Coordinates of C-alpha atoms in Angstrom, one line a residue:
M1 CA -0.2 0.1 0.0
A2 CA 2.8 2.5 0.8
F3 CA 4.3 1.6 -2.4
Y4 CA 1.2 2.7 -4.7
W5 CA 0.9 5.7 -2.3
F6 CA 4.5 6.7 -3.2
I7 CA 4.0 6.3 -7.1
F8 CA 0.7 8.0 -6.6
Q9 CA 2.9 11.4 -5.0
I10 CA 5.6 11.0 -7.7
M11 CA 2.9 11.3 -10.6
S12 CA 1.0 14.3 -8.5
S13 CA 4.4 16.4 -8.3
R14 CA 5.0 15.3 -11.9
R15 CA 1.7 17.0 -13.3
S16 CA 1.9 20.1 -10.8
S17 CA 5.4 20.8 -11.4
D18 CA 6.4 23.9 -13.1
I19 CA 9.0 22.2 -15.2
W20 CA 5.9 21.1 -17.4
Y21 CA 5.6 24.3 -18.9
H22 CA 8.8 23.7 -21.0
F23 CA 8.3 19.9 -21.8
I24 CA 5.7 17.6 -23.2
D25 CA 4.9 14.3 -21.3
K26 CA 5.7 11.3 -24.0
A27 CA 4.9 7.5 -23.3
A28 CA 7.6 5.1 -21.8
N29 CA 8.9 7.7 -19.3
R30 CA 10.1 10.3 -21.9
A31 CA 9.4 13.9 -22.3
E32 CA 10.1 16.4 -25.1
C33 CA 11.4 19.8 -25.0
K34 CA 9.0 22.4 -26.2
Y35 CA 12.0 24.6 -27.6
C36 CA 14.6 22.5 -29.0
K37 CA 12.5 19.1 -29.7
S38 CA 15.2 16.6 -27.7
I39 CA 13.6 13.8 -26.0
L40 CA 14.8 13.0 -22.6
S41 CA 14.1 10.3 -20.2
I42 CA 12.1 10.8 -16.8
A43 CA 12.6 7.4 -15.6
A44 CA 11.4 6.4 -12.0
G45 CA 9.4 9.8 -12.1
S46 CA 12.6 12.0 -11.5
L47 CA 12.3 15.6 -13.2
G48 CA 16.2 16.3 -12.4
N49 CA 17.2 15.5 -15.8
L50 CA 14.8 17.8 -17.4
R51 CA 16.0 20.8 -14.7
R52 CA 19.5 19.9 -16.1
H53 CA 18.5 20.5 -19.7
L54 CA 17.0 23.8 -19.4
K55 CA 19.9 25.2 -17.3
T56 CA 22.6 23.9 -19.9
K57 CA 20.7 24.5 -23.1
H58 CA 18.3 27.1 -22.3
P59 CA 19.7 29.5 -19.5
T60 CA 17.8 32.2 -20.1
I61 CA 14.3 30.6 -19.8
P62 CA 13.0 30.8 -16.0
I63 CA 11.8 27.4 -14.9
E64 CA 9.3 28.4 -12.3
R65 CA 6.5 30.9 -12.5
T66 CA 5.5 33.9 -10.1
S67 CA 3.3 33.1 -7.0
S68 CA -0.3 34.0 -7.1
S69 CA -2.0 36.2 -4.8
T70 CA -3.3 34.6 -1.2
P71 CA -7.0 34.1 -0.8
S72 CA -7.2 36.9 1.7
Q73 CA -5.7 39.4 -1.1
V74 CA -8.8 38.4 -3.4
R75 CA -11.3 38.9 -0.6
A76 CA -9.9 42.3 0.5
G77 CA -9.7 43.4 -3.0
T78 CA -6.1 44.6 -2.6
S79 CA -2.5 43.2 -2.5
T80 CA -0.2 42.2 0.7
S81 CA 2.4 44.9 1.2
C82 CA 4.9 41.8 0.1
E83 CA 3.1 41.6 -3.2
R84 CA 3.3 45.5 -3.9
S85 CA 6.9 45.8 -3.2
R86 CA 7.6 42.6 -5.3
S87 CA 8.5 43.1 -9.1
P88 CA 8.0 40.1 -11.2
S89 CA 10.4 37.5 -10.9
T90 CA 12.2 35.5 -13.4
S91 CA 14.3 33.8 -10.5
S92 CA 13.9 29.8 -9.5
T93 CA 12.4 30.9 -6.4
D94 CA 8.9 32.4 -5.7
I95 CA 8.3 34.6 -2.7
T96 CA 6.1 33.2 -0.1
V97 CA 4.0 34.5 2.9
S98 CA 4.1 33.2 6.4
D99 CA 1.2 31.4 7.7
S100 CA 1.0 34.0 10.3
H101 CA 0.7 36.7 7.9
V102 CA -1.9 35.1 6.0
E103 CA -4.1 34.3 9.1
S104 CA -3.7 37.9 10.2
T105 CA -4.5 39.3 6.7
S106 CA -7.5 36.8 6.0
S107 CA -9.0 38.1 9.7
T108 CA -8.6 41.8 9.1
S109 CA -10.0 41.6 5.5
M110 CA -12.9 39.4 6.6
D111 CA -13.4 42.1 9.4
N112 CA -13.7 44.7 6.8
L113 CA -16.0 43.0 4.9
H114 CA -18.4 42.2 7.8
P115 CA -18.2 45.4 10.1
S116 CA -21.3 44.3 11.5
R117 CA -20.6 41.0 13.0
P118 CA -20.6 40.6 16.7
Q119 CA -17.0 41.4 18.3
H120 CA -17.0 37.9 19.8
L121 CA -17.0 36.5 16.4
Q122 CA -14.7 38.9 14.9
Q123 CA -12.2 38.0 17.4
H124 CA -12.1 34.3 16.3
G125 CA -9.9 34.6 13.2
N126 CA -9.4 30.8 12.5
Q127 CA -13.1 30.4 12.4
S128 CA -14.2 29.4 8.6
S129 CA -16.9 30.8 7.0
L130 CA -18.8 30.1 3.6
T131 CA -16.9 33.1 1.9
D132 CA -13.5 31.2 2.7
F133 CA -14.7 28.3 1.0
I134 CA -15.9 30.4 -2.4
T135 CA -12.9 32.5 -2.6
I136 CA -10.3 30.0 -1.7
A137 CA -7.9 29.9 -4.6
K138 CA -8.0 26.0 -6.0
P139 CA -4.9 24.8 -7.7
M140 CA -5.0 25.3 -11.3
S141 CA -3.7 22.4 -13.8
V142 CA -0.9 23.0 -15.9
K143 CA -3.0 22.2 -19.1
R144 CA -5.4 25.0 -18.1
S145 CA -2.5 27.7 -17.0
Q146 CA -0.6 27.0 -20.3
A147 CA -3.8 27.4 -22.4
I148 CA -4.5 31.1 -20.3
D149 CA -0.8 31.9 -21.3
I150 CA -1.2 31.4 -24.9
Q151 CA -4.1 33.4 -24.7
L152 CA -2.5 36.4 -23.3
L153 CA 0.4 36.3 -25.4
K154 CA -1.9 36.1 -28.5
M155 CA -3.9 39.0 -27.1
I156 CA -0.6 41.0 -26.6
C157 CA 0.4 40.2 -30.2
K158 CA -3.0 40.7 -31.9
E159 CA -4.1 43.8 -30.0
Y160 CA -0.7 45.8 -29.9
H161 CA -0.1 45.6 -26.1
P162 CA 3.7 45.6 -24.8
F163 CA 4.9 42.6 -22.9
S164 CA 5.1 45.0 -20.0
L165 CA 1.3 44.7 -19.4
V166 CA 2.0 41.8 -17.0
E167 CA 3.5 44.1 -14.9
D168 CA 1.0 46.6 -14.7
R169 CA -0.2 46.8 -11.0
E170 CA -4.0 47.1 -12.2
F171 CA -3.9 44.2 -14.7
K172 CA -2.3 42.0 -12.0
E173 CA -5.3 43.0 -9.7
F174 CA -7.8 42.4 -12.4
V175 CA -6.5 38.9 -13.3
T176 CA -6.3 38.2 -9.4
M177 CA -9.8 39.0 -9.1
L178 CA -10.8 37.1 -12.2
N179 CA -8.9 33.6 -10.9
P180 CA -6.4 33.9 -7.8
S181 CA -5.2 30.4 -8.8
Y182 CA -3.9 31.7 -12.3
K183 CA -0.2 32.9 -11.9
L184 CA 0.8 35.6 -14.5
P185 CA 4.0 34.8 -16.3
S186 CA 6.7 37.5 -16.1
R187 CA 7.5 39.8 -19.3
K188 CA 10.6 37.8 -19.7
T189 CA 9.0 34.3 -19.6
L190 CA 6.4 35.9 -22.3
S191 CA 9.2 37.0 -24.7
E192 CA 11.8 34.5 -24.0
S193 CA 10.1 31.4 -23.6
L194 CA 6.1 31.3 -24.7
L195 CA 6.8 33.6 -27.5
P196 CA 9.5 31.2 -29.4
Q197 CA 7.2 28.2 -28.2
L198 CA 4.0 29.6 -29.9
Y199 CA 6.0 30.7 -32.8
S200 CA 7.4 27.4 -33.4
N201 CA 4.0 25.8 -33.2
L202 CA 2.5 27.9 -35.8
V203 CA 5.1 27.3 -38.2
A204 CA 4.6 23.6 -38.0
D205 CA 1.1 24.1 -38.6
V206 CA 1.6 26.6 -41.5
K207 CA 4.3 24.0 -42.8
K208 CA 1.8 21.4 -42.8
K209 CA -0.9 23.5 -44.8
L210 CA 1.6 24.0 -47.4
A211 CA 2.6 20.7 -47.9
D212 CA -1.0 19.6 -48.5
S213 CA -1.5 22.3 -51.2
L214 CA -1.0 21.8 -54.8
A215 CA -0.1 25.2 -55.7
V216 CA 1.3 28.3 -53.9
A217 CA 1.1 32.2 -55.2
L218 CA 3.3 34.6 -53.3
T219 CA 3.1 38.5 -52.5
T220 CA 5.9 40.5 -51.4
D221 CA 6.7 43.9 -50.3
G222 CA 9.3 46.0 -48.1
W223 CA 8.9 48.6 -45.3
T224 CA 11.3 50.5 -42.8
S225 CA 10.4 50.8 -39.2
I226 CA 10.6 53.8 -37.0
N227 CA 14.0 52.6 -36.1
N228 CA 15.5 52.8 -39.5
E229 CA 15.2 48.8 -39.9
S230 CA 14.3 47.4 -43.3
F231 CA 11.8 44.2 -43.6
I232 CA 10.6 42.1 -46.3
A233 CA 7.0 40.4 -45.9
I234 CA 6.3 37.5 -47.8
T235 CA 2.8 36.1 -47.9
A236 CA 1.4 32.7 -49.5
H237 CA -2.1 32.0 -51.0
Y238 CA -3.2 28.8 -51.8
I239 CA -6.6 26.5 -52.1
N240 CA -6.6 23.9 -49.5
S241 CA -8.1 20.4 -50.1
D242 CA -11.6 21.6 -49.1
S243 CA -11.4 24.2 -51.8
K244 CA -11.3 27.0 -49.6
L245 CA -8.8 30.0 -50.3
C246 CA -6.3 30.1 -47.5
S247 CA -3.6 32.6 -46.8
S248 CA -0.5 32.4 -44.5
L249 CA 2.3 34.8 -43.5
L250 CA 5.6 33.0 -44.4
G251 CA 7.5 35.7 -42.4
V252 CA 8.4 39.4 -41.7
F253 CA 12.4 39.3 -42.3
E254 CA 14.8 41.7 -41.2
F255 CA 16.6 42.7 -44.6
H256 CA 20.0 44.6 -44.2
A257 CA 21.3 44.4 -47.4
R258 CA 20.9 46.5 -50.4
H259 CA 17.5 46.3 -52.2
T260 CA 19.2 45.1 -55.5
A261 CA 17.3 42.6 -57.8
E262 CA 19.8 40.2 -56.9
N263 CA 19.6 40.5 -53.1
L264 CA 15.8 40.5 -53.4
A265 CA 15.8 37.4 -55.8
E266 CA 18.2 35.5 -53.2
I267 CA 16.1 36.2 -50.0
I268 CA 12.9 35.0 -51.7
K269 CA 14.6 31.9 -53.0
D270 CA 15.8 31.2 -49.7
K271 CA 12.6 31.3 -47.9
C272 CA 10.9 29.3 -50.7
Q273 CA 13.4 26.7 -49.8
E274 CA 13.0 27.0 -46.2
W275 CA 9.1 26.7 -46.4
E276 CA 9.9 23.9 -49.0
I277 CA 7.4 25.3 -51.5
S278 CA 10.1 26.1 -54.5
E279 CA 8.1 23.8 -56.9
K280 CA 4.8 25.0 -56.1
V281 CA 5.1 28.7 -56.6
V282 CA 3.2 29.5 -59.7
V283 CA 3.5 33.3 -59.7
I284 CA 4.5 36.4 -57.3
V285 CA 2.6 39.5 -57.0
T286 CA 4.4 42.8 -56.3
D287 CA 4.2 46.4 -56.7
N288 CA 5.8 47.6 -59.9
A289 CA 9.1 48.8 -58.3
A290 CA 11.9 48.2 -60.9
N291 CA 14.0 46.1 -58.4
I292 CA 11.3 43.9 -57.3
V293 CA 10.2 43.1 -60.5
A294 CA 13.5 42.2 -62.0
A295 CA 13.8 39.9 -59.0
V296 CA 10.9 38.0 -59.5
N297 CA 11.6 37.7 -63.2
T298 CA 14.9 35.9 -62.7
N299 CA 13.2 32.9 -61.2
W300 CA 9.5 33.0 -61.2
K301 CA 6.5 34.6 -63.2
H302 CA 5.3 38.0 -62.2
I303 CA 2.0 39.7 -61.9
P304 CA 1.9 43.6 -61.2
C305 CA -0.6 44.6 -58.1
Y306 CA -3.5 45.9 -59.7
A307 CA -4.6 48.2 -57.0
H308 CA -1.0 49.6 -57.3
T309 CA -1.3 49.9 -61.0
L310 CA -4.8 51.2 -60.7
N311 CA -3.4 54.1 -58.3
L312 CA -0.8 55.0 -61.0
V313 CA -3.5 55.2 -63.6
V314 CA -5.5 57.8 -61.3
K315 CA -2.4 59.6 -60.2
S316 CA -1.1 60.1 -64.0
S317 CA -4.9 61.1 -65.2
I318 CA -5.7 63.8 -62.9
S319 CA -3.0 66.2 -64.1
P320 CA -5.5 68.5 -65.8
I321 CA -7.1 69.4 -62.6
F322 CA -3.7 69.3 -60.5
S323 CA -4.1 73.1 -59.6
I324 CA -7.6 72.4 -58.5
V325 CA -6.6 69.6 -56.2
E326 CA -3.9 71.4 -54.7
K327 CA -6.0 74.3 -53.8
C328 CA -8.2 71.5 -52.0
K329 CA -5.1 70.4 -50.2
T330 CA -4.3 73.8 -48.9
L331 CA -7.8 74.1 -47.5
V332 CA -7.6 70.8 -45.6
Q333 CA -4.1 72.0 -44.2
F334 CA -5.5 75.4 -42.8
F335 CA -8.2 73.2 -40.8
K336 CA -5.5 70.8 -40.0
K337 CA -3.1 73.2 -38.6
S338 CA -5.7 75.7 -36.8
S339 CA -7.4 74.0 -33.6
H340 CA -9.6 77.0 -33.5
A341 CA -10.8 76.6 -37.0
L342 CA -11.5 73.1 -37.0
S343 CA -13.4 73.8 -33.6
K344 CA -15.5 76.4 -35.6
L345 CA -15.9 74.2 -38.6
H346 CA -17.5 71.5 -36.0
E347 CA -19.5 74.1 -34.5
T348 CA -21.0 75.1 -37.9
Q349 CA -21.7 71.7 -38.8
K350 CA -23.6 71.1 -35.6
Q351 CA -25.5 74.4 -36.2
M352 CA -26.5 73.3 -39.8
G353 CA -27.6 69.7 -38.5
L354 CA -24.8 68.0 -40.2
P355 CA -22.5 65.1 -39.0
E356 CA -19.0 66.2 -37.8
L357 CA -17.0 65.0 -40.7
K358 CA -13.2 65.5 -40.4
L359 CA -11.4 66.7 -43.4
I360 CA -9.0 64.0 -45.4
Q361 CA -5.7 65.0 -46.5
D362 CA -4.5 63.6 -50.0
V363 CA -1.4 61.3 -49.0
P364 CA 0.8 60.3 -51.9
T365 CA 1.3 56.8 -50.8
R366 CA -2.0 56.1 -49.9
W367 CA -4.4 54.9 -52.6
N368 CA -7.6 56.8 -53.8
S369 CA -6.5 59.5 -51.1
T370 CA -7.1 62.1 -53.7
Y371 CA -10.5 60.7 -54.0
D372 CA -11.3 60.6 -50.3
M373 CA -10.2 64.1 -49.9
L374 CA -12.3 65.9 -52.7
K375 CA -15.2 63.8 -51.5
R376 CA -15.0 64.9 -48.0
I377 CA -14.3 68.5 -49.1
V378 CA -17.7 68.5 -51.2
S379 CA -19.9 66.7 -48.3
N380 CA -18.3 69.8 -46.1
K381 CA -18.8 72.4 -48.5
E382 CA -21.4 74.5 -46.8
P383 CA -20.3 74.2 -43.4
M384 CA -16.6 75.1 -44.8
L385 CA -17.3 77.9 -46.5
S386 CA -19.2 79.6 -43.8
T387 CA -16.5 78.9 -41.5
L388 CA -14.1 80.5 -43.5
A389 CA -16.3 83.7 -44.2
V390 CA -16.6 83.9 -40.3
L391 CA -12.8 83.4 -39.8
G392 CA -12.0 85.9 -42.7
Y393 CA -9.6 83.3 -44.4
D394 CA -9.8 84.2 -48.3
E395 CA -6.2 83.4 -49.1
V396 CA -7.6 80.3 -51.1
K397 CA -11.0 80.0 -52.6
L398 CA -12.4 77.8 -55.2
S399 CA -14.8 79.5 -57.9
A400 CA -18.2 77.9 -58.8
D401 CA -16.6 76.4 -61.7
E402 CA -14.1 74.8 -59.8
W403 CA -16.6 73.4 -57.4
N404 CA -18.3 72.0 -60.6
I405 CA -15.2 70.4 -61.6
V406 CA -14.5 68.9 -58.1
Q407 CA -18.0 67.4 -58.3
H408 CA -17.8 65.7 -61.6
A409 CA -14.3 64.5 -60.9
I410 CA -15.6 62.7 -57.9
D411 CA -18.4 61.2 -59.6
I412 CA -15.7 59.8 -62.1
L413 CA -13.2 58.5 -59.5
E414 CA -15.4 56.8 -57.6
V415 CA -15.7 53.7 -59.6
F416 CA -12.0 53.5 -59.3
D417 CA -12.2 53.5 -55.7
E418 CA -14.8 50.8 -55.7
V419 CA -12.8 48.4 -57.8
T420 CA -9.5 48.9 -55.7
K421 CA -11.7 47.8 -52.7
E422 CA -13.1 44.9 -54.4
L423 CA -9.8 43.8 -55.4
S424 CA -8.2 44.2 -52.3
S425 CA -9.5 41.4 -50.5
E426 CA -7.9 38.4 -49.3
Q427 CA -10.9 36.2 -48.7
S428 CA -12.2 35.8 -52.2
V429 CA -11.0 34.9 -55.6
T430 CA -10.0 38.4 -57.3
L431 CA -7.5 37.9 -60.2
S432 CA -10.4 36.2 -62.4
K433 CA -12.4 39.7 -62.2
T434 CA -9.5 42.0 -63.4
I435 CA -10.4 41.5 -67.1
V436 CA -14.1 42.1 -66.7
L437 CA -13.6 45.1 -64.4
S438 CA -10.8 46.7 -66.8
R439 CA -13.0 46.7 -69.5
N440 CA -16.0 48.1 -67.1
L441 CA -13.6 50.9 -66.2
Y442 CA -13.0 51.7 -69.8
N443 CA -16.5 51.8 -70.9
F444 CA -17.6 53.8 -67.9
V445 CA -15.1 56.4 -68.4
S446 CA -16.0 56.7 -72.1
R447 CA -19.6 56.9 -71.7
M448 CA -19.0 59.8 -68.9
L449 CA -16.8 61.6 -71.7
Q450 CA -20.0 61.5 -73.7
S451 CA -22.0 63.5 -71.3
Q452 CA -23.2 67.1 -71.7
N453 CA -22.0 69.9 -70.0
L454 CA -18.9 68.3 -68.6
P455 CA -16.2 70.6 -68.0
S456 CA -13.0 70.8 -70.6
L457 CA -10.7 70.0 -67.8
V458 CA -12.9 67.0 -66.6
K459 CA -12.9 65.9 -70.3
E460 CA -9.1 66.1 -70.5
M461 CA -8.8 64.0 -67.3
C462 CA -11.3 61.2 -69.0
N463 CA -9.1 61.1 -72.1
K464 CA -6.3 60.7 -70.1
L465 CA -7.9 57.7 -67.7
I466 CA -9.1 55.9 -70.8
K467 CA -5.4 55.7 -72.2
E468 CA -3.9 54.9 -69.1
V469 CA -6.5 52.1 -68.5
N470 CA -5.7 50.6 -72.0
D471 CA -2.1 51.0 -71.8
R472 CA -1.5 49.9 -68.2
L473 CA -4.3 47.3 -67.7
I474 CA -6.1 45.8 -70.9
A475 CA -2.9 45.7 -73.1
K476 CA -0.7 44.1 -70.4
E477 CA -2.7 41.1 -69.3
Q478 CA -0.2 38.4 -68.4
V479 CA -1.1 34.8 -69.5
F480 CA -2.4 33.9 -66.0
I481 CA -5.0 36.5 -66.0
P482 CA -7.5 35.3 -69.2
E483 CA -6.6 31.7 -67.9
S484 CA -8.2 32.4 -64.2
T485 CA -11.1 33.9 -66.0
L486 CA -12.0 31.3 -68.2
L487 CA -11.7 29.0 -65.1
D488 CA -14.0 31.0 -62.9
P489 CA -17.4 29.5 -63.4
R490 CA -19.1 33.1 -62.9
F491 CA -17.4 34.3 -66.1
K492 CA -16.3 31.6 -68.4
K493 CA -16.5 32.8 -72.3
S494 CA -18.8 35.6 -71.2
A495 CA -15.7 37.8 -70.1
F496 CA -14.1 37.9 -73.6
K497 CA -15.4 39.9 -76.1
N498 CA -12.6 39.2 -78.7
S499 CA -13.3 35.5 -80.1
S500 CA -9.5 35.4 -81.2
K501 CA -8.6 36.1 -77.4
F502 CA -10.7 33.6 -76.1
D503 CA -9.7 31.1 -78.9
A504 CA -5.9 31.4 -77.8
V505 CA -6.7 30.9 -74.0
Y506 CA -9.0 28.0 -74.9
Q507 CA -6.2 26.1 -76.8
A508 CA -3.8 27.0 -74.0
L509 CA -5.8 25.4 -71.4
V510 CA -6.3 22.2 -73.9
G511 CA -2.6 21.9 -74.2
K512 CA -1.9 22.3 -70.4
I513 CA -4.5 19.7 -69.2
Q514 CA -3.1 17.5 -71.9
A515 CA 0.1 17.6 -70.4
Q516 CA -0.8 17.2 -66.8
M517 CA -3.1 14.3 -67.6
N518 CA -1.5 11.0 -66.2
T519 CA -3.0 8.2 -68.2
P520 CA -1.0 4.8 -69.4
H521 CA -2.1 5.9 -72.9
Q522 CA -0.3 8.9 -72.8
C523 CA 2.8 6.7 -72.5
D524 CA 1.9 4.0 -74.7
P525 CA -0.7 5.1 -77.1
L526 CA -2.8 1.9 -78.6
P527 CA -2.0 1.1 -82.5
Q528 CA -4.6 2.4 -84.8
M529 CA -6.3 -1.0 -86.3
P530 CA -8.0 -0.7 -89.7
K531 CA -11.5 -0.3 -89.4
P532 CA -13.3 -3.3 -90.7
S533 CA -16.3 -3.1 -93.3
S534 CA -19.5 -1.6 -92.0
S535 CA -22.2 -3.8 -90.5
K536 CA -25.4 -2.8 -89.2
I537 CA -25.5 -5.1 -86.4
W538 CA -22.2 -3.6 -84.9
A539 CA -22.9 0.0 -85.6
E540 CA -24.3 1.4 -82.6
F541 CA -21.6 -0.6 -80.5
D542 CA -18.8 0.7 -82.8
K543 CA -20.2 4.3 -82.4
E544 CA -19.8 3.9 -78.7
T545 CA -16.5 2.6 -78.7
D546 CA -15.3 5.3 -81.1
I547 CA -16.4 7.8 -78.2
L548 CA -14.6 5.8 -75.4
R549 CA -11.4 5.6 -77.6
A550 CA -11.6 9.2 -78.2
R551 CA -11.8 10.0 -74.7
Q552 CA -8.7 7.9 -74.2
N553 CA -6.8 10.5 -76.4
P554 CA -5.4 13.0 -73.9
R555 CA -5.9 15.8 -76.3
A556 CA -9.5 14.5 -77.3
A557 CA -10.4 13.9 -73.4
S558 CA -9.2 17.7 -72.4
I559 CA -11.2 19.0 -75.2
V560 CA -14.3 17.0 -73.9
E561 CA -13.8 18.0 -70.6
I562 CA -13.4 21.6 -71.1
D563 CA -16.4 21.9 -73.6
K564 CA -18.5 20.0 -71.0
Y565 CA -17.4 22.6 -68.4
L566 CA -18.0 25.7 -70.7
A567 CA -21.3 24.3 -71.3
E568 CA -22.4 24.7 -67.7
P569 CA -24.6 27.6 -66.7
L570 CA -23.0 30.6 -65.5
L571 CA -22.7 30.9 -61.7
D572 CA -24.1 34.0 -60.1
R573 CA -21.4 37.1 -59.8
N574 CA -21.9 37.2 -55.9
A575 CA -21.5 33.2 -55.4
D576 CA -18.3 31.6 -54.4
P577 CA -16.7 29.8 -57.4
L578 CA -14.8 28.0 -55.3
I579 CA -17.7 26.2 -53.5
W580 CA -19.0 25.4 -56.9
W581 CA -15.5 23.7 -58.0
Q582 CA -15.7 21.6 -54.7
Q583 CA -19.0 20.2 -55.8
R584 CA -17.4 19.4 -59.3
K585 CA -13.9 18.3 -58.6
L586 CA -14.8 14.6 -59.4
I587 CA -16.5 15.9 -62.5
Y588 CA -13.8 17.6 -64.1
P589 CA -10.6 16.4 -62.0
N590 CA -8.2 17.8 -64.9
I591 CA -9.6 21.2 -65.0
Y592 CA -9.8 21.3 -61.0
K593 CA -6.1 20.9 -60.7
L594 CA -5.2 23.7 -63.3
M595 CA -8.0 25.9 -61.3
V596 CA -6.3 25.4 -57.9
E597 CA -3.0 27.1 -59.8
R598 CA -5.0 29.8 -61.2
L599 CA -7.8 31.0 -58.7
C600 CA -5.4 31.2 -55.7
I601 CA -3.5 33.9 -57.2
P602 CA -4.5 37.3 -55.7
A603 CA -5.2 40.6 -57.8
S604 CA -2.9 42.6 -55.8
S605 CA -0.1 42.9 -53.0
V606 CA -2.2 44.2 -50.3
P607 CA -1.9 41.2 -47.9
C608 CA 1.6 42.8 -47.5
E609 CA 0.6 46.1 -47.3
R610 CA -1.9 45.1 -44.4
I611 CA 0.9 43.5 -42.5
F612 CA 3.1 46.5 -42.7
S613 CA 0.1 48.6 -41.4
K614 CA -0.1 46.4 -38.5
A615 CA 3.9 46.7 -38.2
G616 CA 3.5 50.5 -37.6
Q617 CA 1.3 49.8 -34.7
V618 CA 3.3 47.1 -33.2
L619 CA 6.7 49.0 -33.3
I620 CA 5.4 52.5 -31.8
E621 CA 7.6 54.5 -29.5
R622 CA 6.4 52.6 -26.3
R623 CA 7.8 49.4 -28.1
S624 CA 10.8 51.0 -29.8
R625 CA 13.4 48.7 -28.1
L626 CA 11.6 45.7 -29.5
K627 CA 14.4 43.7 -31.7
G628 CA 13.6 42.9 -35.2
T629 CA 13.3 39.1 -34.4
K630 CA 10.5 39.8 -31.6
V631 CA 8.8 42.0 -34.3
S632 CA 8.8 39.4 -37.1
K633 CA 7.6 36.6 -34.7
M634 CA 4.5 38.8 -33.2
L635 CA 3.8 39.7 -36.9
F636 CA 3.5 36.1 -37.5
I637 CA 1.5 35.1 -34.7
Q638 CA -1.0 37.9 -35.4
Y639 CA -1.3 36.8 -39.2
N640 CA -1.5 33.2 -38.8
S641 CA -3.1 32.5 -35.3

């Protein structure tokens, strides 16, 4: 009996020991290190081997956790003097409170909670009450504590909190009130232990997803932090086995070398090999910078970001109204710099019963910001003019004709803003839309050009827009774009107004499907036998076998499969084409494989743009001392978890 009690004590200590925050219990008396994946022996229940491993291989990682507040602290709603004076500890010994101190504190706190209790009951500090049983902190399992640790780390990474949050007194009090059994990890434990652990687990998950994918499209972009550190981000986009569009961040990497095409190509190549997707990358989407375009073209196919190109189209075409745009920028700048003028504007808006809309300044690096600025100025036209009159500001004025030009410009640029937003989605198929949207933009501006009473400057802008859309978008469609459009059941042949262009895409798909079909007849075609003389009794059978033999020919089979696909009715424009393909992937198995390589491609590099927008919130002045490696891991966790 004593032997079994001894074994029970050993197993209980194994599960409750802080050492299990760093190891995974395996079968046959083995444990796996969460950091280096080493397998260690724990024969006879001894944990000394695990402690020695941490001290020798991972000396910066603390073994024990900080102690939690005593039950009396929870009941009183405050910390003891010992707890207040203690800074978060990363040492191997937790600070403890003596029994006598706990008893006295508990008695005092209960008396404070129940001032109306009789004196003879208040003097019995050792007497238990129902409140004692409710507020006493029960031991928390290691598994539960680890789950809370991970959620805490995710909150810090995804909500832009500093690691020092766990040192804030009020946050510690808040956590203790929620669960006195939970021991907050220290800042060092979060950054040196839990962050690498969660990052390592997510890397394994992303690698598994990429391994199960058939094709991958990449987007990449660069960014410079407030510390003047250069980063490169790479995102992967793929369709999983359930025909769902997925995105994963492969990393935000520090890049200290010169941004030459050779250096950029080398880092992309290294990351593809590291993630084991070198043979799966079908295309890389980037902006139009010459160095990144040259880098991609050395080893991969390149598609320019549609949203970035559309922004260049607009920036180049608004030159006829440039002077009016500059006047609008000056007006916005006046209200941005003068707090008195801005308060007067808001006051006027209230008096007119209008919403308090802030003015927007045109920023060259932000897409559609010119349109946003002009639209907001027109929305605030009346209160803004009234405010300027009251303030006596007459340095910059827009005439009635200029206001008319601004209004017409807004009506035209609105569709460009709509297209940019639609193609910036990461959760839907976008590349297949670009042919239709480019043509719709061209036709829309052409119709606007025929409008009566259109100011001459706006007509000139429309002519430039038509030329830029044709030169930058319609005339420079890569082969991936028409193929993805034809393989999208929402568009198919209807997206092609030029029959010769459709025929070229059709023949290209037939050739690619024929090449990927792996049938025995491709390697060893059957010899053509001379046809026997016609027979009435065999006529029907011979007709059926001729069809079967035609299907056994790879090219004929690919034509039959494509024609059958094209004969299906068009899918609704707002429906999800990937759901349609999931339901028919067994009917069109060869086209499905090619579809996976085309519809996974995003139309823009917006995913990387969004990552760096978040990076700007991660690396703020309060956290400017964060090292680049930690910033990379935090962004990886933020995107992939």
